[in-house]
Amino acid sequence: EAKIGRAGSFSVPLSCSSCDLIMAISNPDVTTLLMQIGFYVIFAVIAYFAEAGQNFELHSVKELRWVLLDTIILLIIYGFYRFREGMTKEAYDIESKKESAEEPLLPPQNAQYLIQNASRTAGNLSEQLPNFVLCTWLYSCVRPFTAGVIGAIELVLIVIYPFVYGTGPKPTKLLSISTIPRYILNEYMVVAALLTLFGLTRSVSTAVPGK
C-alpha cells in the first residue's frame, strides 16, 4: 500500500525480501563475488572463440624460453623489491632508531610514506607472484609465445608499481594502471587454459575459414 512521505510525495514500502536482497547485493563480499563471476563468464566467452583449435600440451624448452625468461626476471624484481624494502626501512625508519646512537640517513619529511611505498611494492608483488607463475605457465601449455608476451607486459606493470603508488598518505589514483590489467591478464590466462584442457573451446570444424 502506498504511503505519503514528508514532502507529500508517495512512496511504496519495500518488502522484507526486497530489502534483504538489496542489503545482500550491497555487501562488499557479495559484490566482489558477483563481479568476479561476471569477469570469468566474459573471459570464458572470449576464450571459447580465441582459443579455437588449440590443444593443452607440454611444449619444448625452446618454445617455453620466453615464459622461463619472464619467470627469472620476475624473481630478480622480487628480490630487488624486498632488498629495497629493507634498505628503505634501514635508512628512514626514525622510530626504530630513537633509542640508539644510530641516525637515519637523510630523513625526509615524507619518510614514513617512502617506507610505505617500499613495503606495499614488495607486498603487492609477494601477493601476486604465485598468480603470475601459475597463470603464465598454465597458459604456456596452450600458447607458449603468447604467454611469454603477456608475462612481459605484466613485468612492465610490476616495474611501474612504485612510481604510480606515490609517496603520499594514500596511493595515487594511477595505481590501478599497474594492478587491474594484471588481474585481467592472469584471470584470462587461467580460464583459457582450463577451457582448453577440458576441450570446451570452439572446435576447428566450426571455425570460420581464414580465422
XYZ file of C-alpha atoms in Angstrom:
211
model
C 0.000 0.000 0.000
C 1.390 3.435 -0.939
C 2.274 5.888 1.824
C 2.612 9.656 1.766
C 6.081 10.926 2.571
C 7.039 14.076 4.496
C 7.027 16.247 1.399
C 3.656 14.910 0.292
C 5.123 12.526 -2.246
C 4.013 8.932 -2.497
C 6.400 6.107 -1.648
C 5.938 2.377 -1.926
C 7.350 0.423 1.031
C 9.706 -2.367 0.101
C 9.002 -5.888 1.240
C 11.401 -7.569 3.651
C 12.629 -9.898 0.913
C 13.430 -6.923 -1.353
C 15.303 -5.205 1.473
C 17.268 -8.362 2.206
C 18.209 -8.692 -1.468
C 19.393 -5.066 -1.657
C 21.387 -5.456 1.556
C 22.961 -8.675 0.255
C 23.980 -7.121 -3.065
C 25.422 -4.057 -1.325
C 27.563 -6.309 0.875
C 31.210 -5.951 -0.284
C 31.763 -9.715 -0.196
C 28.705 -10.413 -2.336
C 29.527 -7.577 -4.734
C 33.079 -8.832 -5.162
C 31.866 -12.375 -5.775
C 29.313 -11.270 -8.378
C 31.879 -9.118 -10.179
C 34.369 -11.991 -10.162
C 31.813 -14.398 -11.611
C 30.912 -11.821 -14.270
C 34.542 -11.423 -15.309
C 35.042 -15.181 -15.510
C 31.983 -15.533 -17.726
C 33.289 -12.808 -20.056
C 36.745 -14.405 -20.188
C 35.201 -17.808 -20.878
C 33.236 -16.446 -23.834
C 36.333 -14.741 -25.243
C 38.480 -17.847 -24.734
C 35.847 -20.059 -26.353
C 36.421 -18.255 -29.665
C 40.012 -17.026 -29.260
C 41.454 -20.417 -28.332
C 39.597 -22.384 -31.025
C 41.645 -25.322 -32.258
C 44.285 -25.032 -29.532
C 45.495 -28.014 -27.514
C 46.643 -28.174 -23.909
C 50.046 -29.858 -24.038
C 53.586 -29.579 -22.775
C 55.928 -27.754 -25.135
C 59.652 -27.897 -25.702
C 62.084 -25.821 -23.673
C 62.794 -23.758 -26.766
C 59.123 -22.863 -27.109
C 58.904 -22.051 -23.402
C 62.048 -19.912 -23.312
C 60.142 -16.613 -23.114
C 57.973 -17.776 -20.210
C 61.089 -19.059 -18.474
C 62.798 -15.698 -19.045
C 59.753 -13.866 -17.649
C 59.870 -16.040 -14.535
C 63.576 -15.389 -13.979
C 63.121 -11.634 -14.404
C 60.138 -11.734 -12.040
C 62.239 -13.375 -9.321
C 65.002 -10.799 -9.849
C 62.493 -7.945 -9.488
C 61.015 -9.588 -6.400
C 64.449 -9.849 -4.804
C 65.168 -6.211 -5.650
C 61.849 -5.019 -4.171
C 62.454 -6.963 -0.953
C 66.002 -5.589 -0.710
C 64.686 -2.070 -1.411
C 62.094 -2.503 1.340
C 64.747 -3.432 3.885
C 67.130 -0.670 2.830
C 64.386 1.964 2.916
C 63.365 0.993 6.442
C 67.002 0.938 7.496
C 67.612 4.393 6.088
C 64.421 6.253 7.019
C 62.779 4.428 9.937
C 63.307 7.127 12.562
C 61.069 5.473 15.185
C 63.223 2.351 15.429
C 66.378 4.417 15.998
C 65.207 6.873 18.653
C 66.787 4.843 21.449
C 70.032 4.175 19.605
C 73.033 6.272 18.657
C 72.451 5.450 15.000
C 70.931 8.268 12.999
C 68.655 7.708 9.988
C 70.219 8.643 6.669
C 68.882 11.907 5.272
C 65.413 11.628 6.852
C 62.993 13.462 4.518
C 59.684 14.862 5.710
C 57.784 12.087 3.953
C 60.000 9.294 5.308
C 57.054 7.242 6.557
C 55.451 7.383 3.115
C 58.657 6.296 1.429
C 58.705 3.301 3.771
C 55.044 2.677 2.991
C 55.775 2.790 -0.738
C 58.607 0.276 -0.429
C 56.587 -2.035 1.822
C 53.495 -2.084 -0.369
C 55.550 -2.508 -3.542
C 57.216 -5.615 -2.140
C 53.986 -6.780 -0.520
C 51.937 -6.469 -3.687
C 54.456 -8.451 -5.708
C 54.599 -11.076 -2.972
C 50.811 -11.418 -3.184
C 50.707 -11.555 -6.990
C 53.815 -13.650 -7.660
C 52.064 -17.050 -7.298
C 49.293 -15.908 -9.668
C 51.835 -14.738 -12.241
C 53.759 -18.025 -12.197
C 50.702 -20.291 -12.146
C 48.754 -18.449 -14.848
C 51.613 -17.885 -17.298
C 52.847 -21.474 -17.042
C 49.339 -22.904 -17.384
C 48.683 -20.759 -20.451
C 52.088 -21.689 -21.885
C 50.608 -25.168 -22.387
C 48.174 -23.553 -24.824
C 50.105 -20.698 -26.450
C 53.705 -20.554 -25.151
C 54.770 -17.486 -27.134
C 51.634 -15.516 -26.257
C 52.096 -16.470 -22.595
C 55.611 -15.061 -22.791
C 54.358 -11.801 -24.298
C 51.644 -11.427 -21.652
C 54.223 -12.161 -18.970
C 56.470 -9.408 -20.354
C 53.561 -6.945 -20.254
C 52.918 -7.870 -16.631
C 56.571 -7.331 -15.784
C 56.343 -3.779 -17.106
C 53.229 -3.191 -14.992
C 55.071 -4.558 -11.950
C 58.028 -2.254 -12.541
C 55.846 0.882 -12.649
C 54.037 -0.017 -9.408
C 56.238 2.038 -7.031
C 56.032 5.047 -9.346
C 52.239 5.071 -9.618
C 51.807 4.214 -5.921
C 53.221 7.593 -4.971
C 54.849 8.877 -1.782
C 51.847 10.479 -0.107
C 49.488 9.429 2.699
C 47.365 7.460 0.219
C 48.144 5.688 -3.069
C 47.553 7.760 -6.176
C 44.608 7.175 -8.483
C 47.071 5.912 -11.102
C 47.792 2.789 -9.047
C 45.060 0.855 -10.862
C 47.111 1.191 -14.063
C 49.558 -1.285 -12.566
C 47.182 -3.619 -10.741
C 43.908 -4.075 -12.650
C 45.444 -5.084 -16.022
C 47.449 -7.793 -14.221
C 44.317 -9.209 -12.616
C 42.587 -9.278 -16.001
C 45.503 -10.921 -17.817
C 46.025 -13.564 -15.129
C 42.353 -14.454 -14.930
C 42.020 -14.726 -18.697
C 45.051 -16.998 -18.967
C 43.828 -19.420 -16.316
C 40.283 -19.513 -17.755
C 41.607 -20.063 -21.285
C 43.961 -22.802 -20.086
C 41.207 -24.651 -18.209
C 38.729 -24.422 -21.093
C 41.349 -25.762 -23.487
C 42.363 -28.508 -21.074
C 38.785 -29.805 -20.892
C 38.113 -29.296 -24.608
C 35.485 -26.607 -24.077
C 36.712 -24.208 -26.774
C 35.193 -23.973 -30.243
C 36.224 -26.859 -32.453
C 38.173 -26.197 -35.644
C 35.469 -27.757 -37.813
C 33.023 -24.982 -36.861
C 35.542 -22.187 -37.087
C 35.167 -19.557 -39.776
C 37.653 -20.246 -42.640
C 40.641 -17.935 -42.678
C 40.436 -17.077 -38.963
